[in-house]
Amino acid sequence: MNDLQEKQETSKVDDVLLRKTLSSSMTAGKVDNYISERAKLLVPIDAVLDFKLFGFDGKLKCHPTDTKKYPYKWEHRVYGAGLIDVDNCKGTLSTGYTSWDKLWADTTSAGVTAGEAALGVVLVVFFRKDGTPIGDFRGMPSGKLGLGGAGGDGGWEKI
């Protein structure tokens, strides 16, 4: 389980700091409304990613770790440039939606950027039809050397 789910007190401290910061430019009512809407956003979930890109052609796979609760996977061909092989990268999947079902239904494409030299970073952004980013995966692969960026069409499939 990720730290945000386990440490609810961190969220409360963040709200106090946010309230203090926003109060200089917003009325108390607007700050309350903002914090109320912000609380509806979903806590990121743990996920796993595989990304292979050899030259210009590759494959991107991503799925939540808890496939019983979130029975979806992203598994599509991507096109870009690079040479990288990321296997079983653990990270977090997040969305700006208030329902995971919206992410599963609205995603029509993804773009991925990854770099790795013993320790690296991988970021996947999921987009809806109009090009608006609606979710992302963030992880830190380790143990290999590689660099790549790619993207492609597709959607989440029910497992």
Short mmCIF file of C-alpha atoms in Angstrom, two decimals:
data_model
loop_
_atom_site.label_atom_id
_atom_site.label_comp_id
_atom_site.label_asym_id
_atom_site.label_seq_id
_atom_site.Cartn_x
_atom_site.Cartn_y
_atom_site.Cartn_z
CA MET A 1 0.00 0.00 0.00
CA ASN A 2 1.41 3.44 -0.77
CA ASP A 3 2.33 6.05 1.86
CA LEU A 4 -0.59 8.38 1.07
CA GLN A 5 -3.10 5.69 1.99
CA GLU A 6 -1.24 4.69 5.15
CA LYS A 7 -0.47 8.20 6.45
CA GLN A 8 -3.72 10.13 6.46
CA GLU A 9 -2.20 12.68 8.88
CA THR A 10 0.11 13.83 6.08
CA SER A 11 -2.94 14.87 4.08
CA LYS A 12 -4.31 16.85 7.04
CA VAL A 13 -1.01 18.72 7.45
CA ASP A 14 -0.99 19.44 3.71
CA ASP A 15 -4.53 20.90 3.98
CA VAL A 16 -3.45 23.24 6.78
CA LEU A 17 -0.46 24.44 4.77
CA LEU A 18 -2.57 24.77 1.62
CA ARG A 19 -5.22 26.75 3.50
CA LYS A 20 -2.55 29.10 4.86
CA THR A 21 -0.99 29.59 1.41
CA LEU A 22 -4.27 30.16 -0.45
CA SER A 23 -5.79 32.48 2.19
CA SER A 24 -3.58 35.32 1.00
CA SER A 25 -5.24 35.35 -2.44
CA MET A 26 -8.66 33.71 -1.90
CA THR A 27 -11.61 34.21 0.43
CA ALA A 28 -12.16 31.62 3.17
CA GLY A 29 -15.22 30.27 1.30
CA LYS A 30 -13.26 29.76 -1.93
CA VAL A 31 -10.45 28.04 -0.01
CA ASP A 32 -13.01 25.71 1.64
CA ASN A 33 -14.54 24.88 -1.75
CA TYR A 34 -11.12 24.21 -3.28
CA ILE A 35 -10.06 21.90 -0.44
CA SER A 36 -13.42 20.12 -0.56
CA GLU A 37 -13.05 19.43 -4.31
CA ARG A 38 -9.41 18.46 -3.89
CA ALA A 39 -10.39 15.84 -1.28
CA LYS A 40 -12.53 14.06 -3.88
CA LEU A 41 -9.48 13.20 -5.99
CA LEU A 42 -8.32 9.61 -5.80
CA VAL A 43 -5.23 8.48 -3.92
CA PRO A 44 -2.68 6.97 -6.34
CA ILE A 45 -2.60 3.18 -6.52
CA ASP A 46 0.36 0.85 -6.84
CA ALA A 47 1.03 -0.38 -10.37
CA VAL A 48 3.56 -2.31 -12.46
CA LEU A 49 4.99 -1.38 -15.86
CA ASP A 50 6.96 -3.07 -18.65
CA PHE A 51 8.39 -0.94 -21.46
CA LYS A 52 10.44 -2.30 -24.33
CA LEU A 53 11.64 -0.12 -27.19
CA PHE A 54 14.17 -1.25 -29.77
CA GLY A 55 14.81 1.41 -32.39
CA PHE A 56 11.42 2.83 -33.34
CA ASP A 57 9.01 0.04 -32.35
CA GLY A 58 8.04 -1.02 -28.86
CA LYS A 59 5.51 -2.38 -26.38
CA LEU A 60 4.08 -0.70 -23.28
CA LYS A 61 2.32 -2.70 -20.57
CA CYS A 62 0.88 -1.32 -17.35
CA HIS A 63 -1.55 -2.67 -14.78
CA PRO A 64 -2.52 -1.97 -11.18
CA THR A 65 -0.84 -4.28 -8.66
CA ASP A 66 -4.21 -5.22 -7.18
CA THR A 67 -5.89 -6.68 -10.27
CA LYS A 68 -8.76 -8.07 -8.21
CA LYS A 69 -9.84 -4.58 -7.13
CA TYR A 70 -8.75 -2.88 -10.40
CA PRO A 71 -9.04 -5.54 -13.16
CA TYR A 72 -7.57 -3.48 -16.02
CA LYS A 73 -4.44 -3.51 -18.11
CA TRP A 74 -2.84 -1.27 -20.72
CA GLU A 75 -0.98 -3.35 -23.30
CA HIS A 76 -0.30 -1.73 -26.66
CA ARG A 77 2.33 -1.16 -29.28
CA VAL A 78 4.13 2.20 -29.14
CA TYR A 79 6.34 4.03 -31.60
CA GLY A 80 9.20 6.38 -30.81
CA ALA A 81 12.97 6.28 -30.59
CA GLY A 82 15.36 4.62 -28.20
CA LEU A 83 16.77 1.44 -26.81
CA ILE A 84 15.37 0.40 -23.44
CA ASP A 85 14.04 -2.68 -21.69
CA VAL A 86 12.19 -1.98 -18.42
CA ASP A 87 10.76 -5.09 -16.74
CA ASN A 88 8.43 -5.22 -13.76
CA CYS A 89 8.92 -1.58 -12.72
CA LYS A 90 6.90 -0.80 -9.62
CA GLY A 91 5.37 2.65 -9.28
CA THR A 92 2.14 4.54 -8.78
CA LEU A 93 -0.80 5.16 -11.07
CA SER A 94 -2.79 8.32 -10.53
CA THR A 95 -5.62 10.27 -12.12
CA GLY A 96 -7.28 13.65 -11.75
CA TYR A 97 -10.68 11.98 -12.01
CA THR A 98 -12.81 11.18 -8.96
CA SER A 99 -13.49 7.66 -10.32
CA TRP A 100 -11.09 5.03 -11.63
CA ASP A 101 -13.83 3.95 -14.02
CA LYS A 102 -13.48 7.29 -15.84
CA LEU A 103 -9.75 6.68 -16.39
CA TRP A 104 -10.37 3.14 -17.67
CA ALA A 105 -13.11 4.35 -20.04
CA ASP A 106 -11.69 7.67 -21.29
CA THR A 107 -8.06 6.80 -22.07
CA THR A 108 -7.35 6.72 -25.81
CA SER A 109 -3.54 7.04 -25.95
CA ALA A 110 -0.36 7.18 -23.90
CA GLY A 111 3.11 8.67 -24.09
CA VAL A 112 6.11 7.27 -22.23
CA THR A 113 9.53 8.68 -21.43
CA ALA A 114 12.18 6.60 -19.69
CA GLY A 115 15.85 6.80 -18.91
CA GLU A 116 17.91 4.35 -16.95
CA ALA A 117 21.55 4.04 -15.97
CA ALA A 118 21.61 1.66 -12.98
CA LEU A 119 18.75 3.75 -11.52
CA GLY A 120 16.27 5.60 -13.66
CA VAL A 121 12.87 7.13 -14.09
CA VAL A 122 9.87 6.22 -16.19
CA LEU A 123 6.82 8.41 -16.74
CA VAL A 124 3.73 7.46 -18.70
CA VAL A 125 1.00 10.02 -19.35
CA PHE A 126 -2.44 8.75 -20.34
CA PHE A 127 -4.58 10.99 -22.55
CA ARG A 128 -8.24 11.19 -23.50
CA LYS A 129 -9.53 11.74 -27.03
CA ASP A 130 -9.12 15.55 -27.00
CA GLY A 131 -5.47 15.31 -25.93
CA THR A 132 -6.02 16.22 -22.28
CA PRO A 133 -3.78 14.28 -19.87
CA ILE A 134 -6.01 12.32 -17.47
CA GLY A 135 -3.62 10.03 -15.62
CA ASP A 136 -0.03 8.96 -15.19
CA PHE A 137 2.31 6.22 -14.04
CA ARG A 138 5.56 7.11 -12.28
CA GLY A 139 8.24 4.62 -11.39
CA MET A 140 11.96 4.16 -10.86
CA PRO A 141 13.46 1.17 -12.72
CA SER A 142 16.89 -0.10 -11.73
CA GLY A 143 19.63 -2.35 -12.93
CA LYS A 144 19.91 -1.63 -16.65
CA LEU A 145 21.00 0.96 -19.16
CA GLY A 146 18.64 2.56 -21.65
CA LEU A 147 16.81 5.61 -22.94
CA GLY A 148 13.58 5.91 -24.87
CA GLY A 149 10.46 7.86 -25.61
CA ALA A 150 7.37 6.64 -27.42
CA GLY A 151 3.61 6.86 -27.65
CA GLY A 152 0.60 5.23 -29.18
CA ASP A 153 -3.13 4.76 -29.33
CA GLY A 154 -5.05 2.36 -27.16
CA GLY A 155 -7.19 1.98 -24.12
CA TRP A 156 -7.44 0.07 -20.87
CA GLU A 157 -8.75 -3.45 -21.29
CA LYS A 158 -10.67 -5.36 -18.65
CA ILE A 159 -8.74 -8.45 -17.53
#
